[in-house]
XYZ file of C-alpha atoms in Angstrom:
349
model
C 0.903 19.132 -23.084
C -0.897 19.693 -19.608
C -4.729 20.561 -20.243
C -4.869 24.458 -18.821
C -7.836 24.338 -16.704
C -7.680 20.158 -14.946
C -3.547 20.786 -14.572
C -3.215 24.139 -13.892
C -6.163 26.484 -13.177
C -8.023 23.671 -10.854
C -5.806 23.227 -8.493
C -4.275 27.056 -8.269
C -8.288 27.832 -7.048
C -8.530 24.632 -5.341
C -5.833 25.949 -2.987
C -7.761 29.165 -2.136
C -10.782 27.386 -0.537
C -11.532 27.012 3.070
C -11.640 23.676 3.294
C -8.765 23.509 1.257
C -6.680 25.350 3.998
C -8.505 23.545 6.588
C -7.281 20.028 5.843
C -3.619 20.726 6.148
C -1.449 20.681 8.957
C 1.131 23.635 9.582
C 4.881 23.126 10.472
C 5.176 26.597 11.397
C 1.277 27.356 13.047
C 2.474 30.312 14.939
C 3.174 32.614 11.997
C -0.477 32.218 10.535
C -0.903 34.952 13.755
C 0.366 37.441 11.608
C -2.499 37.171 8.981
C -4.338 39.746 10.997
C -1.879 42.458 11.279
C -1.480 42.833 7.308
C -4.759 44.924 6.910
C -3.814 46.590 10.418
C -0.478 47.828 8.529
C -2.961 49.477 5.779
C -5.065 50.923 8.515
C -1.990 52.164 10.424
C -0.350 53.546 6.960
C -4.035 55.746 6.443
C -3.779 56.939 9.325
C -0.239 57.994 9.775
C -1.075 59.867 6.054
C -3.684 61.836 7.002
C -2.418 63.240 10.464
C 0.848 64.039 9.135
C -0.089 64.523 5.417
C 0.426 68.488 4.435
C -3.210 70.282 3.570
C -4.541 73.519 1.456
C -8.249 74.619 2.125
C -9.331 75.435 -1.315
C -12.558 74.997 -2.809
C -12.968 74.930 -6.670
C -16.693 73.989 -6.890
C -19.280 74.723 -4.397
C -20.867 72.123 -2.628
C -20.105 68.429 -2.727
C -18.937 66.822 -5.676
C -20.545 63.705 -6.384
C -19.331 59.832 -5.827
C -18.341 57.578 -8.507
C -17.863 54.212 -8.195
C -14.656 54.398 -9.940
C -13.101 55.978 -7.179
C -12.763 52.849 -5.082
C -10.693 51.429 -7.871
C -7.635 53.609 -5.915
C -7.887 50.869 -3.445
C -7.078 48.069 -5.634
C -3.217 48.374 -5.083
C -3.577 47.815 -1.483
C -5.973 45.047 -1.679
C -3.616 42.975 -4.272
C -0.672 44.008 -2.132
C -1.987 42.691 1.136
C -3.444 39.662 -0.590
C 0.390 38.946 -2.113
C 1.465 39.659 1.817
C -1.067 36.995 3.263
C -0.151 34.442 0.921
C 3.595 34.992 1.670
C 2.918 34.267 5.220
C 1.072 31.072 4.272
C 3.892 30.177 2.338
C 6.083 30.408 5.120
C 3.697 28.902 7.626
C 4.723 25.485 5.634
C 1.431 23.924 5.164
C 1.407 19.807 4.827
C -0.052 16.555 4.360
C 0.733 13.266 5.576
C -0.314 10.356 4.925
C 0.440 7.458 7.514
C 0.487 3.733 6.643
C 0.966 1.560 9.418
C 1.803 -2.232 8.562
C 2.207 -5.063 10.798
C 4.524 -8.044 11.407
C 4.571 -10.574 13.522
C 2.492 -13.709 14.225
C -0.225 -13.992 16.632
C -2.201 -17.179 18.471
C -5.156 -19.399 17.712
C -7.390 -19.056 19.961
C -10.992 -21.380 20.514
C -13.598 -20.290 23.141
C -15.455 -23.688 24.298
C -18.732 -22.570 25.781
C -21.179 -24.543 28.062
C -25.028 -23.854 26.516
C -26.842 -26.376 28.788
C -29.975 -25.864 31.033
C -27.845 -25.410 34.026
C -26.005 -22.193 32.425
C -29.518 -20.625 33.275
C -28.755 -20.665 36.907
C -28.709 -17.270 38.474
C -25.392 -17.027 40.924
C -24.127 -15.264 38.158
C -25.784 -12.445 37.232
C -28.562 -12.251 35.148
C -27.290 -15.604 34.117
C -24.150 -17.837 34.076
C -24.357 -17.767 30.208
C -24.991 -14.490 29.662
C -22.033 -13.113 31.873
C -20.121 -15.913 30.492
C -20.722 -14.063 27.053
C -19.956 -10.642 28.048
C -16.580 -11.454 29.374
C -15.804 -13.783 26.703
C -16.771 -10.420 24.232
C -14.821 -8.064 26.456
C -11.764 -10.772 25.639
C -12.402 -10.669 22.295
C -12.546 -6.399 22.272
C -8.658 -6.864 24.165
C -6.970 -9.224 21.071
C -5.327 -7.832 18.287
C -4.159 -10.137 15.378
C -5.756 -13.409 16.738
C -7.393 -15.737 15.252
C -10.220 -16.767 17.276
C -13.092 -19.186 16.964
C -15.973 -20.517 18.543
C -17.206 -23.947 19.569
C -20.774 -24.592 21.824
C -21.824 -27.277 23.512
C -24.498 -29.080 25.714
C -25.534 -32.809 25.045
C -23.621 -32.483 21.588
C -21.092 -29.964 20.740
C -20.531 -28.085 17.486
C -17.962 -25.646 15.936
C -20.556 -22.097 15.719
C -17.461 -19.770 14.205
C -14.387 -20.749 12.528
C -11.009 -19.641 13.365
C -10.798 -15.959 12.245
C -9.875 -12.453 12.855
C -13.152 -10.893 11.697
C -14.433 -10.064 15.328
C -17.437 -8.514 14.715
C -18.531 -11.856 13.222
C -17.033 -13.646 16.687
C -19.596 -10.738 18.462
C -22.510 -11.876 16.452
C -22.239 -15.508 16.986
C -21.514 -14.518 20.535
C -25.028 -12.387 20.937
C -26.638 -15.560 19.225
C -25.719 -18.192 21.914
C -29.168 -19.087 24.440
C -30.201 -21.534 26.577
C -31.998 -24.692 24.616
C -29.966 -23.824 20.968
C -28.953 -27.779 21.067
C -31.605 -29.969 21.428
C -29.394 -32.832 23.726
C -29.644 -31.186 26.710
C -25.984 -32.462 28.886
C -22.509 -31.771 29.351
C -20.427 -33.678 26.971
C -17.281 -31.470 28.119
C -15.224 -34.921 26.089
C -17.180 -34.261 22.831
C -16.501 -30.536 23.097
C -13.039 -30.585 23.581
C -12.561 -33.349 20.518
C -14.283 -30.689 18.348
C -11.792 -28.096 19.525
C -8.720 -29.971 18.445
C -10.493 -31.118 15.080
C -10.725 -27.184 14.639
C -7.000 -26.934 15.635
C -4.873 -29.838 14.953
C -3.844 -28.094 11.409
C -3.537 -24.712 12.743
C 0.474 -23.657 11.855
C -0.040 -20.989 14.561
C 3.249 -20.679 17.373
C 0.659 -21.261 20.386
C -2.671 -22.776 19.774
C -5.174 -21.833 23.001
C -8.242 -23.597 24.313
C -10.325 -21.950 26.996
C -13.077 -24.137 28.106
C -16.132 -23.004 30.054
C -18.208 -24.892 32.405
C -20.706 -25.070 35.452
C -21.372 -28.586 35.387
C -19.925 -32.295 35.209
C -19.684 -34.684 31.950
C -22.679 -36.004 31.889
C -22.994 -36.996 27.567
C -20.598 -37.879 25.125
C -18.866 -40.498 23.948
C -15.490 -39.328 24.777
C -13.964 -39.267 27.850
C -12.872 -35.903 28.765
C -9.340 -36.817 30.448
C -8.654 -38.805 27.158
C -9.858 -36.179 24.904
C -7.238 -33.434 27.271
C -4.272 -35.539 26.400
C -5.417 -36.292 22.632
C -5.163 -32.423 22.505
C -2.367 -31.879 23.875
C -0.625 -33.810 21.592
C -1.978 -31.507 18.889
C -0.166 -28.822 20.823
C -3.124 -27.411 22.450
C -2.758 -25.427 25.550
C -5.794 -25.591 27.766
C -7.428 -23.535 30.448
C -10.813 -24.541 31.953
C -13.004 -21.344 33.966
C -15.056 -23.518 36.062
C -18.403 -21.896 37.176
C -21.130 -20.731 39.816
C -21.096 -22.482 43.523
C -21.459 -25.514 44.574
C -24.784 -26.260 46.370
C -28.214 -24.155 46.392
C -28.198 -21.096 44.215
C -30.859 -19.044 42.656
C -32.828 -20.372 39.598
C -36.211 -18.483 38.604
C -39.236 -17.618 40.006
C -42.643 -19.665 41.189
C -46.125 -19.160 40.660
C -46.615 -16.581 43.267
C -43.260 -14.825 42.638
C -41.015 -15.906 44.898
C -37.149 -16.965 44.046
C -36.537 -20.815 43.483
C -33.637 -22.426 44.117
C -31.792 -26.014 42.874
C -28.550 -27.664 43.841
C -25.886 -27.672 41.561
C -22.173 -29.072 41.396
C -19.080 -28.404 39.547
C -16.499 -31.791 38.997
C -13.574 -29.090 39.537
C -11.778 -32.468 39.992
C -12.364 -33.368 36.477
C -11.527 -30.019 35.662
C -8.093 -29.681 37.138
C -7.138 -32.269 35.534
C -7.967 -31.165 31.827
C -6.278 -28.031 32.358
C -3.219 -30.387 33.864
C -3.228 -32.268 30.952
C -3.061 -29.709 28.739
C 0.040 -27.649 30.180
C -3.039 -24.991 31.496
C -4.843 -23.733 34.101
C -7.834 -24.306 36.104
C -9.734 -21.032 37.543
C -12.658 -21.090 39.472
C -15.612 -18.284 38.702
C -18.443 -17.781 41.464
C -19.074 -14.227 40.365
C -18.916 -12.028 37.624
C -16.251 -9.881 38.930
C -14.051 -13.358 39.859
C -14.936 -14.233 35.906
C -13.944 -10.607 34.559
C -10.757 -11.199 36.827
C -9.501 -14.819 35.381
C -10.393 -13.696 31.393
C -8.188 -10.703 32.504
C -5.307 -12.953 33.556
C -5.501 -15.408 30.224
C -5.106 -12.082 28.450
C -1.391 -11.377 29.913
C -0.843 -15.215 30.000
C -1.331 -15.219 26.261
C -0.060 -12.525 24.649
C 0.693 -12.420 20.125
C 3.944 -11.060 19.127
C 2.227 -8.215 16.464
C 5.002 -5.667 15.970
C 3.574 -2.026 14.085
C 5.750 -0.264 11.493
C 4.386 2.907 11.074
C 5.123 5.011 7.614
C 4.791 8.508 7.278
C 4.824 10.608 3.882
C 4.728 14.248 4.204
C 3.921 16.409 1.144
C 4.605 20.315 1.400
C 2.168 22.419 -0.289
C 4.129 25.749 0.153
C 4.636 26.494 -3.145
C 1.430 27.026 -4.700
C 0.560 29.801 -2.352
C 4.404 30.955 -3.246
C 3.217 31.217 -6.672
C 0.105 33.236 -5.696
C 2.268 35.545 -3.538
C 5.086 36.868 -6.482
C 1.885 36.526 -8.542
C -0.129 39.459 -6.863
C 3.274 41.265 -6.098
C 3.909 41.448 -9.871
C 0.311 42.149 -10.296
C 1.060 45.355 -7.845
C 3.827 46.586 -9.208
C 1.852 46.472 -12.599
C -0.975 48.940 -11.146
C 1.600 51.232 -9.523
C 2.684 52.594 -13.151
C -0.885 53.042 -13.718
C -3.525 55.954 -12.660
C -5.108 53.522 -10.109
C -1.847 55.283 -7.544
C -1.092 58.578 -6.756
C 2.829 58.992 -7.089
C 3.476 61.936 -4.454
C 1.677 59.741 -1.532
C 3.784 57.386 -2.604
């Protein structure tokens, strides 16, 4: 047998509180207007009663006869009544739940950022830094994916996988924030060595489309591995490369001197070299001398690469009507019960 106060009594004053009727949502919200005019129908009874309601000016006891508490009991009826009527019209207002469960299907890509950590990301055409607007767009490409797996490999005289493939982006965001200048003690660009780590990290991926998107300001200048070779060895993997070359070629910004004033190196990009990785591997080559041109070619990858994830969205929805249907023919009985009773005067009635 249901326990009387967990099964039943609980939930029957459970439905009474505020926050009770606050959490639901109301098929019909337009009738919950009427709530209002049920005392107004009391106050408009009263008063139609008294103006119309036949009186004899006899006094049987001089002066006024006191107040008893008791006589407010003659309001009870009302009260119970126009409780019964304002849970009738939450009845009929319908209020719900629902729950929503959305699942998804579909297959999305493996993705690896390869990112250029050398001295020369320090240069300042880019601003604040190559590497550090490098790593904002690369985060704001991260924010756009949905059901990618994406991973992260660094490099700079050496090159080494910093985040696995994975869908756990805010871990991708940390690792991103991490990256600065001098984190690998070979100082270089072993672009070769960085792109062999990528298709270690992918070769066994089962994904549909498996993406590499290198990023560079400089020319191979470490490594074993020669980066054309190391293109094609990917691409037999199935990898699909796009290299963002960038900064400008020649004098650009790079720190301060003693006294202050802006220094400046020269600096060179093998785009050549470049071109021909992304040629190799079925990609693209873009070319980045600001950080709006950057911002623009992460933008385009985005729509060049885009994961089949389909959403299914399921939607329960639980009436709760009947409870305060209960409490209505509940009070109404109660009513009729205190009618047959002294609480009511039969010949106003």
């Amino acid at each position: 047998m249901p326990q009387l106060w967990p099964d039943v009594l609980a939930p029957v004053l459970d439905s009474v509180r505020y926050a009770t009727l606050a959490s639901y949502s109301w098929e019909q919200p337009r009738l919950l207007l009427l709530l209002p005019l049920v005392p107004l129908l009391f106050v408009l009874r009263w008063a139609l009663a008294r103006r119309h309601r036949a009186k004899l000016g006899v006094a049987f006891v001089a002066g006024q006869l006191p107040r008893d508490w008791s006589t407010v009991l003659r309001f009870l009826p009302d009260v119970v009544l126009a409780l019964s009527m304002g849970f009738a019209i939450l009845a009929l207002a319908r209020p719900q739940r629902t729950d929503e469960r959305v699942v998804q299907s579909g297959e999305g890509i493996d993705i690896l950022l390869v990112l250029d950590v050398s001295g020369s990301m320090e240069l300042q055409d880019l601003r604040p830094n190559r590497l550090e607007a490098a790593k904002r767009v690369a985060r704001g490409f991260i924010d756009g994916r949905q059901g990618d797996r994406i991973g992260l490999v660094v490099f700079a005289g050496d090159a080494y996988s910093l985040a696995p493939l994975t869908t756990d982006y805010d871990l991708l965001r940390d690792n991103l924030q991490s990256l600065r200048l001098g984190m690998i003690a070979n100082d270089g660009t072993a672009i070769g060595t960085a792109l062999g780590v990528a298709t270690n990290r992918l070769r066994d991926s089962r994904s549909r489309s498996k993406v590499c998107i290198l990023i560079s300001d400089g020319e191979n200048t470490a490594g074993s591995l020669d980066p054309l070779t190391a293109a094609q060895l990917a691409h037999a993997y199935g990898l699909k490369l796009y290299t963002i070359g960038l900064g400008q070629d020649g004098v650009v910004p790079y720190g301060t001197d003693e006294t202050g004033r802006p220094t400046y190196v020269t600096t060179r990009l093998d785009e050549t070299t470049m071109r021909q990785i992304a040629q190799a591997g079925e990609g693209r080559f873009f070319r980045a001398t600001d950080n709006a041109g950057l911002r623009q070619i992460f933008t385009q990858i985005n729509r060049y690469e885009k994961s089949e994830i389909k959403q299914t969205r399921y939607r329960n929805t639980r009436d709760y009507y009947r409870i305060y249907l209960f409490w209505c023919l509940g009070l109404w009985l109660v009513w009729l019960g205190l009618k047959n009773t002294f609480l009511t005067n039969a010949l106003e009635d």
